[in-house]
């Protein structure tokens, strides 16, 4: 990227048209950035990479995985834009996902920034968190009935 951090973009297939060499159409694209104990992977069924502005536009089944140490977070959306130089991911629609211990989250959109580690969820945010116990394991999850209500 612009700061010299490593990144990798792979795909099952890639194609360019002679009249627009800066645009690369991708099938099953996957972008990986890593630094320290953190790694981010963004994948989708299709995408377009602009080699000039280093932006990857992803569509159709976008999955964003972010690992911090042993904790793994997985978010899914219909579309997203990855800016390689800015090290950001912005979803184009709703996002839902899960984290350690079965924690869940839903929002209208997400912005993630690898530079400062910030992930911002906006619009209609709902989440269910399960804190870790002292031994590092997730606390037991309460039982939720089919109506989404807590069983007591």
PDB file of C-alpha atoms in Angstrom:
ATOM      1  CA  UNK A   1       0.000   0.000   0.000  1.00  0.00           C
ATOM      2  CA  UNK A   2       1.041   3.668   0.126  1.00  0.00           C
ATOM      3  CA  UNK A   3       2.760   3.104   3.503  1.00  0.00           C
ATOM      4  CA  UNK A   4       4.708   0.034   2.411  1.00  0.00           C
ATOM      5  CA  UNK A   5       2.494  -2.476   4.228  1.00  0.00           C
ATOM      6  CA  UNK A   6       2.093  -5.813   2.453  1.00  0.00           C
ATOM      7  CA  UNK A   7      -1.183  -6.754   0.773  1.00  0.00           C
ATOM      8  CA  UNK A   8      -2.254  -9.452  -1.608  1.00  0.00           C
ATOM      9  CA  UNK A   9      -5.145  -9.674  -4.072  1.00  0.00           C
ATOM     10  CA  UNK A  10      -5.917 -13.024  -5.665  1.00  0.00           C
ATOM     11  CA  UNK A  11      -8.796 -14.331  -7.788  1.00  0.00           C
ATOM     12  CA  UNK A  12      -9.856 -17.494  -9.584  1.00  0.00           C
ATOM     13  CA  UNK A  13      -9.878 -15.518 -12.842  1.00  0.00           C
ATOM     14  CA  UNK A  14      -8.912 -11.977 -13.851  1.00  0.00           C
ATOM     15  CA  UNK A  15      -9.520 -10.161 -17.138  1.00  0.00           C
ATOM     16  CA  UNK A  16      -8.678  -6.751 -18.613  1.00  0.00           C
ATOM     17  CA  UNK A  17      -9.950  -4.993 -21.701  1.00  0.00           C
ATOM     18  CA  UNK A  18      -7.356  -3.329 -23.953  1.00  0.00           C
ATOM     19  CA  UNK A  19      -9.199   0.008 -23.832  1.00  0.00           C
ATOM     20  CA  UNK A  20      -9.187   0.166 -20.004  1.00  0.00           C
ATOM     21  CA  UNK A  21      -6.018  -1.480 -18.724  1.00  0.00           C
ATOM     22  CA  UNK A  22      -6.409   0.006 -15.235  1.00  0.00           C
ATOM     23  CA  UNK A  23      -9.620  -2.013 -14.663  1.00  0.00           C
ATOM     24  CA  UNK A  24      -9.307  -5.697 -13.768  1.00  0.00           C
ATOM     25  CA  UNK A  25     -12.498  -7.768 -13.544  1.00  0.00           C
ATOM     26  CA  UNK A  26     -12.234 -10.565 -10.980  1.00  0.00           C
ATOM     27  CA  UNK A  27     -14.088 -13.788 -10.217  1.00  0.00           C
ATOM     28  CA  UNK A  28     -13.825 -14.987  -6.604  1.00  0.00           C
ATOM     29  CA  UNK A  29     -11.489 -12.152  -5.532  1.00  0.00           C
ATOM     30  CA  UNK A  30      -9.757 -12.187  -2.152  1.00  0.00           C
ATOM     31  CA  UNK A  31      -7.729  -9.371  -0.569  1.00  0.00           C
ATOM     32  CA  UNK A  32      -5.434  -9.932   2.415  1.00  0.00           C
ATOM     33  CA  UNK A  33      -3.673  -7.366   4.591  1.00  0.00           C
ATOM     34  CA  UNK A  34      -1.624  -8.228   7.662  1.00  0.00           C
ATOM     35  CA  UNK A  35       0.348  -6.482  10.339  1.00  0.00           C
ATOM     36  CA  UNK A  36       1.499  -7.565  13.788  1.00  0.00           C
ATOM     37  CA  UNK A  37      -1.053  -9.891  15.376  1.00  0.00           C
ATOM     38  CA  UNK A  38      -3.827  -8.716  13.051  1.00  0.00           C
ATOM     39  CA  UNK A  39      -4.938  -9.974   9.662  1.00  0.00           C
ATOM     40  CA  UNK A  40      -7.877  -8.941   7.492  1.00  0.00           C
ATOM     41  CA  UNK A  41      -9.326 -10.950   4.615  1.00  0.00           C
ATOM     42  CA  UNK A  42     -12.093  -9.699   2.328  1.00  0.00           C
ATOM     43  CA  UNK A  43     -13.600 -12.050  -0.277  1.00  0.00           C
ATOM     44  CA  UNK A  44     -16.573 -12.083  -2.668  1.00  0.00           C
ATOM     45  CA  UNK A  45     -17.969 -13.870  -5.702  1.00  0.00           C
ATOM     46  CA  UNK A  46     -17.062 -11.012  -8.059  1.00  0.00           C
ATOM     47  CA  UNK A  47     -15.187  -7.754  -8.059  1.00  0.00           C
ATOM     48  CA  UNK A  48     -13.379  -5.044  -9.988  1.00  0.00           C
ATOM     49  CA  UNK A  49      -9.910  -3.765  -9.097  1.00  0.00           C
ATOM     50  CA  UNK A  50      -8.792  -0.326 -10.269  1.00  0.00           C
ATOM     51  CA  UNK A  51      -4.995  -0.441 -10.458  1.00  0.00           C
ATOM     52  CA  UNK A  52      -4.682   3.372 -10.567  1.00  0.00           C
ATOM     53  CA  UNK A  53      -6.571   4.288  -7.391  1.00  0.00           C
ATOM     54  CA  UNK A  54      -6.003   0.829  -5.799  1.00  0.00           C
ATOM     55  CA  UNK A  55      -9.675   0.304  -4.988  1.00  0.00           C
ATOM     56  CA  UNK A  56     -11.340  -3.081  -5.019  1.00  0.00           C
ATOM     57  CA  UNK A  57     -15.111  -3.027  -5.551  1.00  0.00           C
ATOM     58  CA  UNK A  58     -16.644  -6.277  -4.312  1.00  0.00           C
ATOM     59  CA  UNK A  59     -20.113  -7.645  -5.035  1.00  0.00           C
ATOM     60  CA  UNK A  60     -22.192 -10.710  -4.350  1.00  0.00           C
ATOM     61  CA  UNK A  61     -21.565 -12.448  -1.054  1.00  0.00           C
ATOM     62  CA  UNK A  62     -18.891 -10.237   0.499  1.00  0.00           C
ATOM     63  CA  UNK A  63     -17.214 -11.728   3.583  1.00  0.00           C
ATOM     64  CA  UNK A  64     -14.899  -9.668   5.796  1.00  0.00           C
ATOM     65  CA  UNK A  65     -12.784 -11.617   8.308  1.00  0.00           C
ATOM     66  CA  UNK A  66     -10.607  -9.872  10.858  1.00  0.00           C
ATOM     67  CA  UNK A  67      -8.379 -11.821  13.237  1.00  0.00           C
ATOM     68  CA  UNK A  68      -6.857 -10.238  16.321  1.00  0.00           C
ATOM     69  CA  UNK A  69      -4.689 -12.768  18.110  1.00  0.00           C
ATOM     70  CA  UNK A  70      -6.902 -15.844  18.611  1.00  0.00           C
ATOM     71  CA  UNK A  71     -10.175 -13.915  18.192  1.00  0.00           C
ATOM     72  CA  UNK A  72     -11.846 -14.042  14.784  1.00  0.00           C
ATOM     73  CA  UNK A  73     -14.638 -11.726  13.600  1.00  0.00           C
ATOM     74  CA  UNK A  74     -16.679 -12.475  10.452  1.00  0.00           C
ATOM     75  CA  UNK A  75     -18.978  -9.916   8.778  1.00  0.00           C
ATOM     76  CA  UNK A  76     -21.091 -10.421   5.639  1.00  0.00           C
ATOM     77  CA  UNK A  77     -22.586  -7.884   3.230  1.00  0.00           C
ATOM     78  CA  UNK A  78     -23.904  -7.698  -0.337  1.00  0.00           C
ATOM     79  CA  UNK A  79     -21.161  -5.279  -1.480  1.00  0.00           C
ATOM     80  CA  UNK A  80     -18.096  -3.425  -0.224  1.00  0.00           C
ATOM     81  CA  UNK A  81     -15.268  -1.145  -1.351  1.00  0.00           C
ATOM     82  CA  UNK A  82     -11.715  -1.856  -0.217  1.00  0.00           C
ATOM     83  CA  UNK A  83      -9.218   1.013  -0.457  1.00  0.00           C
ATOM     84  CA  UNK A  84      -5.750  -0.538  -0.414  1.00  0.00           C
ATOM     85  CA  UNK A  85      -3.868   2.740   0.198  1.00  0.00           C
ATOM     86  CA  UNK A  86      -6.264   3.922   2.929  1.00  0.00           C
ATOM     87  CA  UNK A  87      -6.564   0.382   4.371  1.00  0.00           C
ATOM     88  CA  UNK A  88     -10.328   0.766   4.693  1.00  0.00           C
ATOM     89  CA  UNK A  89     -13.384  -1.364   3.943  1.00  0.00           C
ATOM     90  CA  UNK A  90     -16.816   0.243   3.545  1.00  0.00           C
ATOM     91  CA  UNK A  91     -19.914  -1.857   2.968  1.00  0.00           C
ATOM     92  CA  UNK A  92     -22.423  -0.774   0.348  1.00  0.00           C
ATOM     93  CA  UNK A  93     -25.386  -2.238   2.203  1.00  0.00           C
ATOM     94  CA  UNK A  94     -26.446  -4.007   5.346  1.00  0.00           C
ATOM     95  CA  UNK A  95     -23.938  -6.046   7.305  1.00  0.00           C
ATOM     96  CA  UNK A  96     -24.297  -8.895   9.774  1.00  0.00           C
ATOM     97  CA  UNK A  97     -21.795 -11.066  11.488  1.00  0.00           C
ATOM     98  CA  UNK A  98     -20.419 -12.797  14.521  1.00  0.00           C
ATOM     99  CA  UNK A  99     -17.436 -12.713  16.799  1.00  0.00           C
ATOM    100  CA  UNK A 100     -15.838 -14.720  19.583  1.00  0.00           C
ATOM    101  CA  UNK A 101     -18.110 -16.822  21.772  1.00  0.00           C
ATOM    102  CA  UNK A 102     -21.138 -16.488  19.500  1.00  0.00           C
ATOM    103  CA  UNK A 103     -21.493 -12.703  19.748  1.00  0.00           C
ATOM    104  CA  UNK A 104     -23.681 -11.372  16.904  1.00  0.00           C
ATOM    105  CA  UNK A 105     -24.160  -8.016  15.186  1.00  0.00           C
ATOM    106  CA  UNK A 106     -26.380  -6.426  12.519  1.00  0.00           C
ATOM    107  CA  UNK A 107     -26.182  -2.917  11.044  1.00  0.00           C
ATOM    108  CA  UNK A 108     -27.141  -0.938   7.949  1.00  0.00           C
ATOM    109  CA  UNK A 109     -23.463  -0.332   7.059  1.00  0.00           C
ATOM    110  CA  UNK A 110     -19.896  -0.779   8.299  1.00  0.00           C
ATOM    111  CA  UNK A 111     -16.631   1.135   7.964  1.00  0.00           C
ATOM    112  CA  UNK A 112     -13.402  -0.566   9.015  1.00  0.00           C
ATOM    113  CA  UNK A 113      -9.992   1.091   9.143  1.00  0.00           C
ATOM    114  CA  UNK A 114      -6.885  -1.094   9.467  1.00  0.00           C
ATOM    115  CA  UNK A 115      -4.695   1.940  10.283  1.00  0.00           C
ATOM    116  CA  UNK A 116      -6.305   2.676  13.629  1.00  0.00           C
ATOM    117  CA  UNK A 117      -8.164  -0.623  14.157  1.00  0.00           C
ATOM    118  CA  UNK A 118     -11.541   1.138  14.235  1.00  0.00           C
ATOM    119  CA  UNK A 119     -14.672  -0.600  13.000  1.00  0.00           C
ATOM    120  CA  UNK A 120     -17.783   1.603  12.944  1.00  0.00           C
ATOM    121  CA  UNK A 121     -21.305   0.226  12.520  1.00  0.00           C
ATOM    122  CA  UNK A 122     -24.083   2.649  11.600  1.00  0.00           C
ATOM    123  CA  UNK A 123     -27.874   2.589  11.264  1.00  0.00           C
ATOM    124  CA  UNK A 124     -30.148   0.082  12.967  1.00  0.00           C
ATOM    125  CA  UNK A 125     -27.321  -1.491  14.958  1.00  0.00           C
ATOM    126  CA  UNK A 126     -28.218  -4.501  17.089  1.00  0.00           C
ATOM    127  CA  UNK A 127     -25.711  -6.683  18.873  1.00  0.00           C
ATOM    128  CA  UNK A 128     -25.522  -9.473  21.395  1.00  0.00           C
ATOM    129  CA  UNK A 129     -22.228  -9.808  23.289  1.00  0.00           C
ATOM    130  CA  UNK A 130     -20.991 -12.698  25.421  1.00  0.00           C
ATOM    131  CA  UNK A 131     -18.032 -11.691  27.612  1.00  0.00           C
ATOM    132  CA  UNK A 132     -15.041 -13.955  28.098  1.00  0.00           C
ATOM    133  CA  UNK A 133     -14.481 -15.641  31.445  1.00  0.00           C
ATOM    134  CA  UNK A 134     -11.176 -15.316  33.317  1.00  0.00           C
ATOM    135  CA  UNK A 135      -9.820 -18.463  31.605  1.00  0.00           C
ATOM    136  CA  UNK A 136     -10.313 -16.846  28.183  1.00  0.00           C
ATOM    137  CA  UNK A 137     -13.275 -19.023  27.229  1.00  0.00           C
ATOM    138  CA  UNK A 138     -16.595 -17.448  26.293  1.00  0.00           C
ATOM    139  CA  UNK A 139     -19.178 -17.325  29.048  1.00  0.00           C
ATOM    140  CA  UNK A 140     -22.075 -19.773  28.653  1.00  0.00           C
ATOM    141  CA  UNK A 141     -24.660 -18.399  26.241  1.00  0.00           C
ATOM    142  CA  UNK A 142     -28.226 -17.989  27.458  1.00  0.00           C
ATOM    143  CA  UNK A 143     -30.859 -19.920  25.564  1.00  0.00           C
ATOM    144  CA  UNK A 144     -32.907 -17.892  23.080  1.00  0.00           C
ATOM    145  CA  UNK A 145     -36.316 -19.161  21.991  1.00  0.00           C
ATOM    146  CA  UNK A 146     -37.647 -19.102  18.416  1.00  0.00           C
ATOM    147  CA  UNK A 147     -39.137 -15.626  18.996  1.00  0.00           C
ATOM    148  CA  UNK A 148     -35.685 -14.248  19.811  1.00  0.00           C
ATOM    149  CA  UNK A 149     -36.553 -13.907  23.503  1.00  0.00           C
ATOM    150  CA  UNK A 150     -34.369 -14.957  26.408  1.00  0.00           C
ATOM    151  CA  UNK A 151     -35.452 -18.192  28.142  1.00  0.00           C
ATOM    152  CA  UNK A 152     -35.334 -17.704  31.895  1.00  0.00           C
TER     153      UNK A 152
END
